[in-house]
Coordinates of C-alpha atoms and ligand atoms in Angstrom, one line a residue:
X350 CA 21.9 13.8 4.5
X351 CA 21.9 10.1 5.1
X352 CA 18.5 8.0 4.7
X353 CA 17.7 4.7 5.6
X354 CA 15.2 3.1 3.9
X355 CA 13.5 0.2 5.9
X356 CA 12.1 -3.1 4.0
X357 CA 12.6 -5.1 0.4
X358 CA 9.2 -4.4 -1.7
X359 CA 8.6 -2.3 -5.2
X360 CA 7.6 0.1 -2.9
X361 CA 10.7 0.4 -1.2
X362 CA 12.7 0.5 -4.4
X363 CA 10.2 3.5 -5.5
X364 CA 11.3 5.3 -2.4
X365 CA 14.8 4.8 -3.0
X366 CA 14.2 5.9 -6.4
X367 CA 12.7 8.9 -5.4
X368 CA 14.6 10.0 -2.1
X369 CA 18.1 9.6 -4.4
X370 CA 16.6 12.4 -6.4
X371 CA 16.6 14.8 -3.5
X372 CA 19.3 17.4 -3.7
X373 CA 19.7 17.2 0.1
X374 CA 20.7 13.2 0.0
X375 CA 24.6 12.2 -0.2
X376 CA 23.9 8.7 1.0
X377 CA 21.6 5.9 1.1
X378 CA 21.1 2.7 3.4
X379 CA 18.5 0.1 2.7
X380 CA 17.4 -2.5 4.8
X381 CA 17.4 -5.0 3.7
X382 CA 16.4 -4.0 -0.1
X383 CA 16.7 -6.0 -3.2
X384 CA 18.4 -6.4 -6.2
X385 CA 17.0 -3.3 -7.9
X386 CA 17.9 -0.8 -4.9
X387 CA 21.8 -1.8 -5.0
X388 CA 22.4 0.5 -7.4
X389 CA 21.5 3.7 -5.0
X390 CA 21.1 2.6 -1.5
X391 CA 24.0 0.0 0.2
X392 CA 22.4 -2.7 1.4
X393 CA 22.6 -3.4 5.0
X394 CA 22.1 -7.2 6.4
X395 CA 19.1 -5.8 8.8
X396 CA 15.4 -7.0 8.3
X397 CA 12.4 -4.6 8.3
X398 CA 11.0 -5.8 11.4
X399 CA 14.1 -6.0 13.4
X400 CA 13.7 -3.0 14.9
X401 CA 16.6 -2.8 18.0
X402 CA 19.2 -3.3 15.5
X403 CA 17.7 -1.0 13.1
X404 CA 17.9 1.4 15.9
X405 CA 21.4 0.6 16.7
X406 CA 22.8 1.0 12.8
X407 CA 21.0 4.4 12.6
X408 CA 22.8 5.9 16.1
X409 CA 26.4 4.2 15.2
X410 CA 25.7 5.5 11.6
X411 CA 24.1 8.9 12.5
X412 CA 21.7 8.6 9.9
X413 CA 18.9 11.9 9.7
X414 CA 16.3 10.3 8.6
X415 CA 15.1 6.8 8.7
X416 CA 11.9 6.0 6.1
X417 CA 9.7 3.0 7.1
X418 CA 8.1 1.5 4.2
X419 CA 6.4 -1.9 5.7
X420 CA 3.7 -1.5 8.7
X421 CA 5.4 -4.1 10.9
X422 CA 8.2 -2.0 12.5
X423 CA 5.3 0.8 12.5
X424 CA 3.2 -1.8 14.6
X425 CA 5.8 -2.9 16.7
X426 CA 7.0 0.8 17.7
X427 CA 10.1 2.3 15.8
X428 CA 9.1 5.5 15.7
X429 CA 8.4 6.0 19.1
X430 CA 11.8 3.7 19.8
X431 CA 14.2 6.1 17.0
X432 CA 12.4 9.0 18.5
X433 CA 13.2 8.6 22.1
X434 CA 16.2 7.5 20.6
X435 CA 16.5 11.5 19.4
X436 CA 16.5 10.4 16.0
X437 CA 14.6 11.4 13.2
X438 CA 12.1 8.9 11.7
X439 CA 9.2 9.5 9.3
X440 CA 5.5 7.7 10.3
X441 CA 3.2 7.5 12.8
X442 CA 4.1 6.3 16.6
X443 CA 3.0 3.0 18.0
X444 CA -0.7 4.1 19.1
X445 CA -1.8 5.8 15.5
X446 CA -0.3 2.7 13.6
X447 CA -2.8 0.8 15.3
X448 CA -5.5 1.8 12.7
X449 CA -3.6 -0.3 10.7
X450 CA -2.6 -3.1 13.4
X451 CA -6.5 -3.3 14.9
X452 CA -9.0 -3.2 12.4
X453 CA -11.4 -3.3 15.8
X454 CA -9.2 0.3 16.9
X455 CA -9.9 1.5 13.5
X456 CA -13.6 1.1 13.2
X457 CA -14.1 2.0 16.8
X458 CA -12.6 5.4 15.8
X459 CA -14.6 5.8 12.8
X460 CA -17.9 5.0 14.3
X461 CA -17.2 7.3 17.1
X462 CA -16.1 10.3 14.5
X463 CA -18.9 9.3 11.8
X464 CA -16.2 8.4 9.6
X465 CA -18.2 6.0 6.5
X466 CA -17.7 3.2 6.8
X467 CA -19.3 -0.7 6.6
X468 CA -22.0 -1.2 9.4
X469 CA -19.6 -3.7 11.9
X470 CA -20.4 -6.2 14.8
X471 CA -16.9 -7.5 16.9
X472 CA -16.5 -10.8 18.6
X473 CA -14.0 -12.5 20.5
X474 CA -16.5 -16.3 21.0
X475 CA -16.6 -18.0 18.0
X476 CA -19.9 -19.6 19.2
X477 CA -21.5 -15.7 18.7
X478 CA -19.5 -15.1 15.6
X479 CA -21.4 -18.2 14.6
X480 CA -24.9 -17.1 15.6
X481 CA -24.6 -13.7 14.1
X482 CA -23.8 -15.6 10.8
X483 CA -26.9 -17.9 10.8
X484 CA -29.4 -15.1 11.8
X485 CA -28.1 -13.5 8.4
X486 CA -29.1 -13.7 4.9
X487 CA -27.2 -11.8 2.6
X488 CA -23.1 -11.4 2.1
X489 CA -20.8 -10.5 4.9
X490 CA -16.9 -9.7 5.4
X491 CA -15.3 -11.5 8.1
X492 CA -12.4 -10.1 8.7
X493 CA -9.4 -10.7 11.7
X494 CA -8.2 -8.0 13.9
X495 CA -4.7 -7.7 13.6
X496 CA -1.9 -8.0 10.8
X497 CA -2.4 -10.7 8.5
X498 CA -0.2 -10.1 5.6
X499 CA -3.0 -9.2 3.4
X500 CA -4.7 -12.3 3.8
X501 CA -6.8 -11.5 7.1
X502 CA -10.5 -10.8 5.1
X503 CA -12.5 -12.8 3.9
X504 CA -15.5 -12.2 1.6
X505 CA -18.6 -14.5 1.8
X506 CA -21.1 -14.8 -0.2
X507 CA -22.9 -17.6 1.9
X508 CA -23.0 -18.3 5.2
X509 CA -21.7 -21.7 4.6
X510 CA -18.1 -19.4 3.4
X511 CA -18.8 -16.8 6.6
X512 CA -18.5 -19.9 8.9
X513 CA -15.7 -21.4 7.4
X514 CA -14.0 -18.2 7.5
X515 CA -14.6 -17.5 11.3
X516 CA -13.3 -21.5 11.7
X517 CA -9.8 -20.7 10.0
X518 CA -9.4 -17.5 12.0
X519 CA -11.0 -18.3 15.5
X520 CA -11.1 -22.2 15.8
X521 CA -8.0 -23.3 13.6
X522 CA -6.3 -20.1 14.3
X523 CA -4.2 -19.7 11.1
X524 CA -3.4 -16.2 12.2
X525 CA -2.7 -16.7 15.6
X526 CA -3.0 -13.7 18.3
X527 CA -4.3 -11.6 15.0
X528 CA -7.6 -13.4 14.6
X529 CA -8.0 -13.4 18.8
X530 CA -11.0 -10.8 17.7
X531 CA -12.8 -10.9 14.4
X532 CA -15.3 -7.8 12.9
X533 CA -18.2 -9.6 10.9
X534 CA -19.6 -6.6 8.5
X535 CA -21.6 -5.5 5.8
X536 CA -20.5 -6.1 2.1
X537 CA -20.0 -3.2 0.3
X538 CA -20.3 -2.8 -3.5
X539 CA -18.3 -0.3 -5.9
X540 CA -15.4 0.7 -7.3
X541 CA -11.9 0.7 -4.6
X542 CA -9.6 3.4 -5.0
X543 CA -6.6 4.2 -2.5
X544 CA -6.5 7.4 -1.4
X545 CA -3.4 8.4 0.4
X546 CA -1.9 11.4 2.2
X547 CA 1.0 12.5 4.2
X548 CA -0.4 14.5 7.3
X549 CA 1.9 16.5 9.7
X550 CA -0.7 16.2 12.8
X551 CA -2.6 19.1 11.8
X552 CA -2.4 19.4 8.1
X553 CA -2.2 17.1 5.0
X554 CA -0.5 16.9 1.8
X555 CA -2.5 14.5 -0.5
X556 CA -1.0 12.4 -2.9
X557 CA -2.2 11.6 -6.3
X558 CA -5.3 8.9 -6.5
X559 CA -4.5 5.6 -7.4
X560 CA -6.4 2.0 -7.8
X561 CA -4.6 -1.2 -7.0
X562 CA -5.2 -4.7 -9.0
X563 CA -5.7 -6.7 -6.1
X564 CA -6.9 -10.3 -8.0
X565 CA -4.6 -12.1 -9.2
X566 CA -6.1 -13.0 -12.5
X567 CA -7.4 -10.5 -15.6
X568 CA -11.6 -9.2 -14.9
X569 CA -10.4 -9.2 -11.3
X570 CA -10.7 -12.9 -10.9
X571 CA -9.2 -15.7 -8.4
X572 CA -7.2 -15.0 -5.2
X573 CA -6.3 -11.9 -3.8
X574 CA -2.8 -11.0 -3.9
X575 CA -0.8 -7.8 -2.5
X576 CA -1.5 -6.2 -5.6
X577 CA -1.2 -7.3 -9.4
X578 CA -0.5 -3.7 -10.5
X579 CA -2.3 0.1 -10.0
X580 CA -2.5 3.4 -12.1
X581 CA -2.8 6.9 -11.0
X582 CA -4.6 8.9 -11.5
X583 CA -7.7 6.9 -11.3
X584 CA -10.5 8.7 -12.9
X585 CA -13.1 7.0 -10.4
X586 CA -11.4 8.5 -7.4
X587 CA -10.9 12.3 -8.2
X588 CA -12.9 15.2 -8.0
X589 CA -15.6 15.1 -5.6
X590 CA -14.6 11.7 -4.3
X591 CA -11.3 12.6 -3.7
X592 CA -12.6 15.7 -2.0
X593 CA -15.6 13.9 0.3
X594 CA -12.7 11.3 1.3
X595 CA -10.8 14.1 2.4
X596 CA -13.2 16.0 4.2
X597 CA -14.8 13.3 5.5
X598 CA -12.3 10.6 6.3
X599 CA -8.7 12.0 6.6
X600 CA -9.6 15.1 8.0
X601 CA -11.8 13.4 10.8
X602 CA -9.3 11.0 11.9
X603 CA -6.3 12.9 11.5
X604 CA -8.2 15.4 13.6
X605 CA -9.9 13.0 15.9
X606 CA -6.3 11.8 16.4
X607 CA -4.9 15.1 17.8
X608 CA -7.8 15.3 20.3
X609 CA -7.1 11.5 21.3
X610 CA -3.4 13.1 22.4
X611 CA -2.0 11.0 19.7
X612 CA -1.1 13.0 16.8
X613 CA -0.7 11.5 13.2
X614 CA 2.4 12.0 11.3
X615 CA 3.6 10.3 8.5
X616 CA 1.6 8.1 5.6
X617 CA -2.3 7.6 6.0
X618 CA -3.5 5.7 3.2
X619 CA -7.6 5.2 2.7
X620 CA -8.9 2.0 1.1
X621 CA -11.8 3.5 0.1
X622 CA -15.5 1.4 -1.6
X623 CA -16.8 4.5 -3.8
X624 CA -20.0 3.2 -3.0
X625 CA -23.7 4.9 -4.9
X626 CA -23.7 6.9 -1.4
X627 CA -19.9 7.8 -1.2
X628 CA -16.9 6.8 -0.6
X629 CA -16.7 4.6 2.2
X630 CA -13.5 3.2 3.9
X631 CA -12.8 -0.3 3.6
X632 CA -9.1 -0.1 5.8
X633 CA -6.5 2.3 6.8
X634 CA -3.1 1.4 5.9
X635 CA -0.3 3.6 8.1
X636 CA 2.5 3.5 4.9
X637 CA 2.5 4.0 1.3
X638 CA 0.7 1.2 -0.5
X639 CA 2.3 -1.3 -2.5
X640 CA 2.1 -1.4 -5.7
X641 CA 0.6 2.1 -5.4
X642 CA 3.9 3.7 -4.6
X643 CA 5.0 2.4 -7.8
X644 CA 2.7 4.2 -9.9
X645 CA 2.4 7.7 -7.7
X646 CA 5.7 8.7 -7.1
X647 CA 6.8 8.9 -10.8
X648 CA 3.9 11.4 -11.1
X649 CA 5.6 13.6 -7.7
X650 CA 7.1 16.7 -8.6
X651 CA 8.1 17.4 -5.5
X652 CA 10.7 16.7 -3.2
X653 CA 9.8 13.7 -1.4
X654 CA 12.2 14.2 1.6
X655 CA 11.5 17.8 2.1
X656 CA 7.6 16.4 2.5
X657 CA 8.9 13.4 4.9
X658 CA 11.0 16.5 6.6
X659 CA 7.7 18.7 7.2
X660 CA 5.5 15.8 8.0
X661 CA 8.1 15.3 11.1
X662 CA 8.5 18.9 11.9
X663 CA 4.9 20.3 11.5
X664 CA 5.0 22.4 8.5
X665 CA 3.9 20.0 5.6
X666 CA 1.4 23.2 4.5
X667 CA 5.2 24.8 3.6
X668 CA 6.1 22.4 0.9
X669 CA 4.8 22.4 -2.3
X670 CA 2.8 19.2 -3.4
X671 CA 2.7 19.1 -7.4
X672 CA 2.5 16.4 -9.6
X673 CA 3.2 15.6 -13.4
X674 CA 0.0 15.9 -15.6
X675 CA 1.1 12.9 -17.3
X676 CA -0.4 9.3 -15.8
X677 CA 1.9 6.1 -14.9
X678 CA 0.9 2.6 -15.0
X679 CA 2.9 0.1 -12.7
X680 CA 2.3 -3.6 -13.9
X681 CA 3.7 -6.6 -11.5
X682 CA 5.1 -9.4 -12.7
X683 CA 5.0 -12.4 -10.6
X684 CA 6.6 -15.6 -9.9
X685 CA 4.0 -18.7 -11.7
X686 CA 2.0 -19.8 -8.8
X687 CA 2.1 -16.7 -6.6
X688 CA 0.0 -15.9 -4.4
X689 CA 0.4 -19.9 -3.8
X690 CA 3.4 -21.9 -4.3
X691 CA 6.2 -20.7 -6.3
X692 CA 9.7 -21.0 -7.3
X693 CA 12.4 -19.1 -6.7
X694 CA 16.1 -18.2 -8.2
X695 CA 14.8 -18.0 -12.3
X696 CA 17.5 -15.3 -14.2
X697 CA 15.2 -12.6 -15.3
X698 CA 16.1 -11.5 -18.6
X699 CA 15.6 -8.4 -20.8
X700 CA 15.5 -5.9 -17.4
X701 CA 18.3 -3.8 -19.5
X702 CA 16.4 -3.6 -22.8
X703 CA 12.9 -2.6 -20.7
X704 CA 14.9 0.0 -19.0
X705 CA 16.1 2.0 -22.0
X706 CA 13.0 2.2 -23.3
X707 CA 11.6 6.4 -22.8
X708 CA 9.8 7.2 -19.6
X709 CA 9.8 3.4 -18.1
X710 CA 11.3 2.6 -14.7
X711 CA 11.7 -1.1 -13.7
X712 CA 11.1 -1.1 -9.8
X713 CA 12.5 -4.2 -8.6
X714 CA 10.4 -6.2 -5.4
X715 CA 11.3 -10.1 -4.9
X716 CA 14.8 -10.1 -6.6
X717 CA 18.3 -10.9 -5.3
X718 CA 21.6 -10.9 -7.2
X719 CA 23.5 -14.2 -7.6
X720 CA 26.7 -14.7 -9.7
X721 CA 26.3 -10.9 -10.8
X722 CA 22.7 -11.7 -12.0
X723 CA 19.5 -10.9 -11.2
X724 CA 17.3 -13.2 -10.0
X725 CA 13.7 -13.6 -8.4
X726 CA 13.4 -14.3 -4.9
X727 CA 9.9 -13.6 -4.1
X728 CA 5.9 -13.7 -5.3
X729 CA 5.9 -10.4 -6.7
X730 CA 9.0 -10.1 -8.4
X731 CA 8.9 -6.6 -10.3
X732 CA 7.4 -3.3 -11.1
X733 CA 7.5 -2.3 -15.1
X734 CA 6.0 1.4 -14.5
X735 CA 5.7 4.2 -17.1
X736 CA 4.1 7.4 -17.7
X737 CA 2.4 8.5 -20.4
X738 CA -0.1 11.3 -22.1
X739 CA -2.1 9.7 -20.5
X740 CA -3.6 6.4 -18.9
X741 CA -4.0 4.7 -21.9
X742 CA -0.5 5.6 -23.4
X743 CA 0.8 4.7 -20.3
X744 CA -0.1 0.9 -20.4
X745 CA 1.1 0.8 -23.9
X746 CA 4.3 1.5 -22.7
X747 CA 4.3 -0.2 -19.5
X748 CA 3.3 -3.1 -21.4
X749 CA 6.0 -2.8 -24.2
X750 CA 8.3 -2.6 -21.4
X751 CA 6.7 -5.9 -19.6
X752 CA 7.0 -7.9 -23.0
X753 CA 11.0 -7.5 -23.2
X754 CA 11.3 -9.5 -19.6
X755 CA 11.6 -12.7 -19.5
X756 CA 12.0 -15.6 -16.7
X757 CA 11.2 -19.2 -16.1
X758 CA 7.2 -19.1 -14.9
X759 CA 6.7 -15.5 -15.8
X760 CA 3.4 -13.9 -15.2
X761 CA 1.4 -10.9 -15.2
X762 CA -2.1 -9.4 -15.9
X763 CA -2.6 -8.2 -19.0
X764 CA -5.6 -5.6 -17.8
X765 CA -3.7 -2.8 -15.5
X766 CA -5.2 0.3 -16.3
X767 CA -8.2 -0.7 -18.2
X768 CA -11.0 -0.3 -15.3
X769 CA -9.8 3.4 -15.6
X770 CA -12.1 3.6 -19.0
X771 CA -14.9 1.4 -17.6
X772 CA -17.3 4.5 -17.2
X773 CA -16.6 5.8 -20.5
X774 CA -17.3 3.8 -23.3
X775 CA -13.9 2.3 -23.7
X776 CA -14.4 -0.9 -22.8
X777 CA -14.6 -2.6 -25.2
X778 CA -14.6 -0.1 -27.7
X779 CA -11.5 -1.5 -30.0
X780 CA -8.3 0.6 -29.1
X781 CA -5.0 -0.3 -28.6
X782 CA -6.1 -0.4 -24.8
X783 CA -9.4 -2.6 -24.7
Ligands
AMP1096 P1 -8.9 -4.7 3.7 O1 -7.6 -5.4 4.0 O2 -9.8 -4.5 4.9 O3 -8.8 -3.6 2.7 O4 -9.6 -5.8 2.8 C1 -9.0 -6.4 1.6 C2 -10.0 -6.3 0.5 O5 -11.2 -7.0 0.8 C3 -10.4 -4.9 0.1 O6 -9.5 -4.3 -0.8 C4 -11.7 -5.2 -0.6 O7 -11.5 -5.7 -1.9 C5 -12.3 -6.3 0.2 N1 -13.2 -5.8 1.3 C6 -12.8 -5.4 2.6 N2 -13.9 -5.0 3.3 C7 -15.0 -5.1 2.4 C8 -16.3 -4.8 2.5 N3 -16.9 -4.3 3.7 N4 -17.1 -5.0 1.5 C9 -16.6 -5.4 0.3 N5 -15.3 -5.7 0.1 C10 -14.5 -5.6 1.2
LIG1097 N1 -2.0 -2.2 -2.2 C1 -2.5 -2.5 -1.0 C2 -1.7 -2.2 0.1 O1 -0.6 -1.6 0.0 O2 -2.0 -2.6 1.2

């Protein structure tokens, strides 16, 4: 078979990673990818969200199946386009990708299928978003409509933030035709845990649990980014949360879907609050998450195409779904200044030396290759992942791994992992870990 891979993230290295293990591959494309997917997939000059030339490189190269890692091309239509097309595509068409493109579609849906979720007023006049605010007295989330890159919600915990908020996105406009609507809604406290699943229209195949790092700094401190680093699995999110979020999410709206005419197929991914009443959904995503990816599909047994295959075809119930016992801890190591300013172009160093060590994988995100090396080109410049007994030998490697790379500005958190033991006693209890 021949795969194309579409975008440039860790995630999309991890897919690489883990589609070039399928028996049934010969030959990877990735477009555009990075520095770290060169090695399996030949980079083709195409970006992710160019999606008419994507479409023409995949008929003159007669590729089976395309993979869609960012939400963009999702958003804009690819799968609809490659499918009329009569190619083969994995993800959800144009009208279920909007529960990750309107996060007014989403909660709509969920309110009308009871779906948990934070209690949610929508406006379009700023003037109302306004008045809402000032008749309130506790924390809200003001959050815009459309894509944002991540940076389209805002939590305030005074009304004097809630305003500001609905000024940047409504009266300064800073994310243009995304912030044309806003949802203004209730703060929920708890633990977040991403719960994602590949669904064929009818049926699911759930992936391992994970929690992402979103803060940039250690204690989940300062901005948020697109992820500092994530485990799985996560201790918070399994057993009967992983089963209510099933049962009472993704099973709702992937039925709810199928009724709408619109069937899902491909990646649903629940950011989920596990909040004192349950876990309550926070966004849908429509792809894998990043860094989640990272840290789940180390832990997949199972052959990841033959799922994408099924999800496509309707048979995902066909194809067994089993996962290493082990965990796997995916740290990120940014550029200095990301998720502001940064620069770009610093020779990482020590990539080999992390590499060799046992059960580590360095999943490459902002890097490029110039004069044969490798370089960073981007905020979140790399994935050091490993698996371990468990979660806490996992970050001990992950972490020895981290500590052999090296480039101007270098930085990462140096807690991945450790909210895993908040519940029991760990922290701080003196281990290697705490
Ligand atoms: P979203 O893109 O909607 O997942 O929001 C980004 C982040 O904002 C989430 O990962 C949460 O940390 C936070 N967030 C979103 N909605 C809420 C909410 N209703 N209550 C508390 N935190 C929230
Ligand atoms: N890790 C969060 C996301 O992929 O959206």
């Amino acid at each position: 078979m021949k795969v194309l891979v579409i975008g440039s993230g860790g995630r999309e290295h991890a897919l690489v990673w883990k589609i070039n293990q399928s028996r049934k591959v010969k030959k990877i494309y990735a477009a555009p990818g990075n520095g770290g997917t060169h090695s399996m997939a030949e980079p083709i000059g195409i970006k992710a969200d160019d999606i008419k030339a994507l479409l023409d490189f995949a008929k003159k190269e007669k590729i089976d199946l395309t993979v869609v890692g960012p939400e963009a091309p999702l958003v804009a239509g690819i799968v609809d386009l490659f499918e009329k097309a009569g190619l083969r595509i994995f993800g959800p068409g144009k009208e279920c990708a909007l529960l990750e493109g309107s996060k007014v579609f989403a909660k709509e849906l969920m309110k009308e299928w009871n779906v948990p979720t934070a209690d949610f007023e929508v406006f379009t006049s700023k003037e109302k978003a306004e008045a809402y605010v000032n008749s309130k007295n506790r924390p809200l989330v003001v959050k815009a409509d459309g894509l944002a890159a991540g940076k389209g919600v805002y939590i305030c915990k005074t009304k004097a933030d809630a305003l500001q908020a609905i000024d940047d996105i409504m009266g300064r406009k800073i994310f243009g035709d995304s912030g044309k609507r806003i949802i203004i809604e209730e703060c929920l406290e708890g633990e977040e845990a991403s719960i994602i699943v590949i669904s064929d229209g009818d049926n699911i195949s759930p992936m391992a649990s994970s929690q992402d790092h979103k803060r940039i700094f250690d204690g989940d401190k300062g901005p948020n980014t697109g992820g500092m680093g994530a485990y799985s699995p996560a201790p918070a999110a399994e057993g009967s949360v992983f089963k209510n979020t099933l049962d009472h999410v993704i099973y709702p709206m992937i039925n709810g879907m199928k009724k709408r005419g619109t069937s899902y197929k491909g990646v649903l991914y629940a950011g989920i609050m596990i909040t004192k009443k349950g876990p309550y959904v926070l966004e849908f995503n429509v792809r894998f998450g990043d860094p989640e990816t990272q840290a789940i599909l180390p832990r997949m047994k199972s052959d990841i195409v033959d799922l994408m295959e099924a999800s496509i075809d309707g048979r995902i119930k066909d194809v067994p779904n089993e996962w290493e016992e082990r965990s796997c801890v995916c740290i990120v190591v940014s550029s200095g200044g990301y998720p502001g300013k940064y620069e770009k172009g610093k020779h990482i160093k020590g990539l080999k030396n992390a590499e060799m060590l046992k059960d580590v994988v360095v999943f490459h995100a902002g890097t490029a290759i110039s004069d044969g090396n490798v370089v960073t080109s981007g905020g979140r410049v790399l994935g050091v992942t490993a698996l371990g007994k468990d979660i806490k030998g996992a970050i001990k490697r992950s972490y020895e791994a981290a500590e052999k790379i090296d480039f101007d500005g270098i930085y990462y958190r140096k807690d991945i992992g450790k909210k895993a033991f908040k519940d029991n006693g760990c922290t701080p209890c003196g281990c290697a870990v705490c």
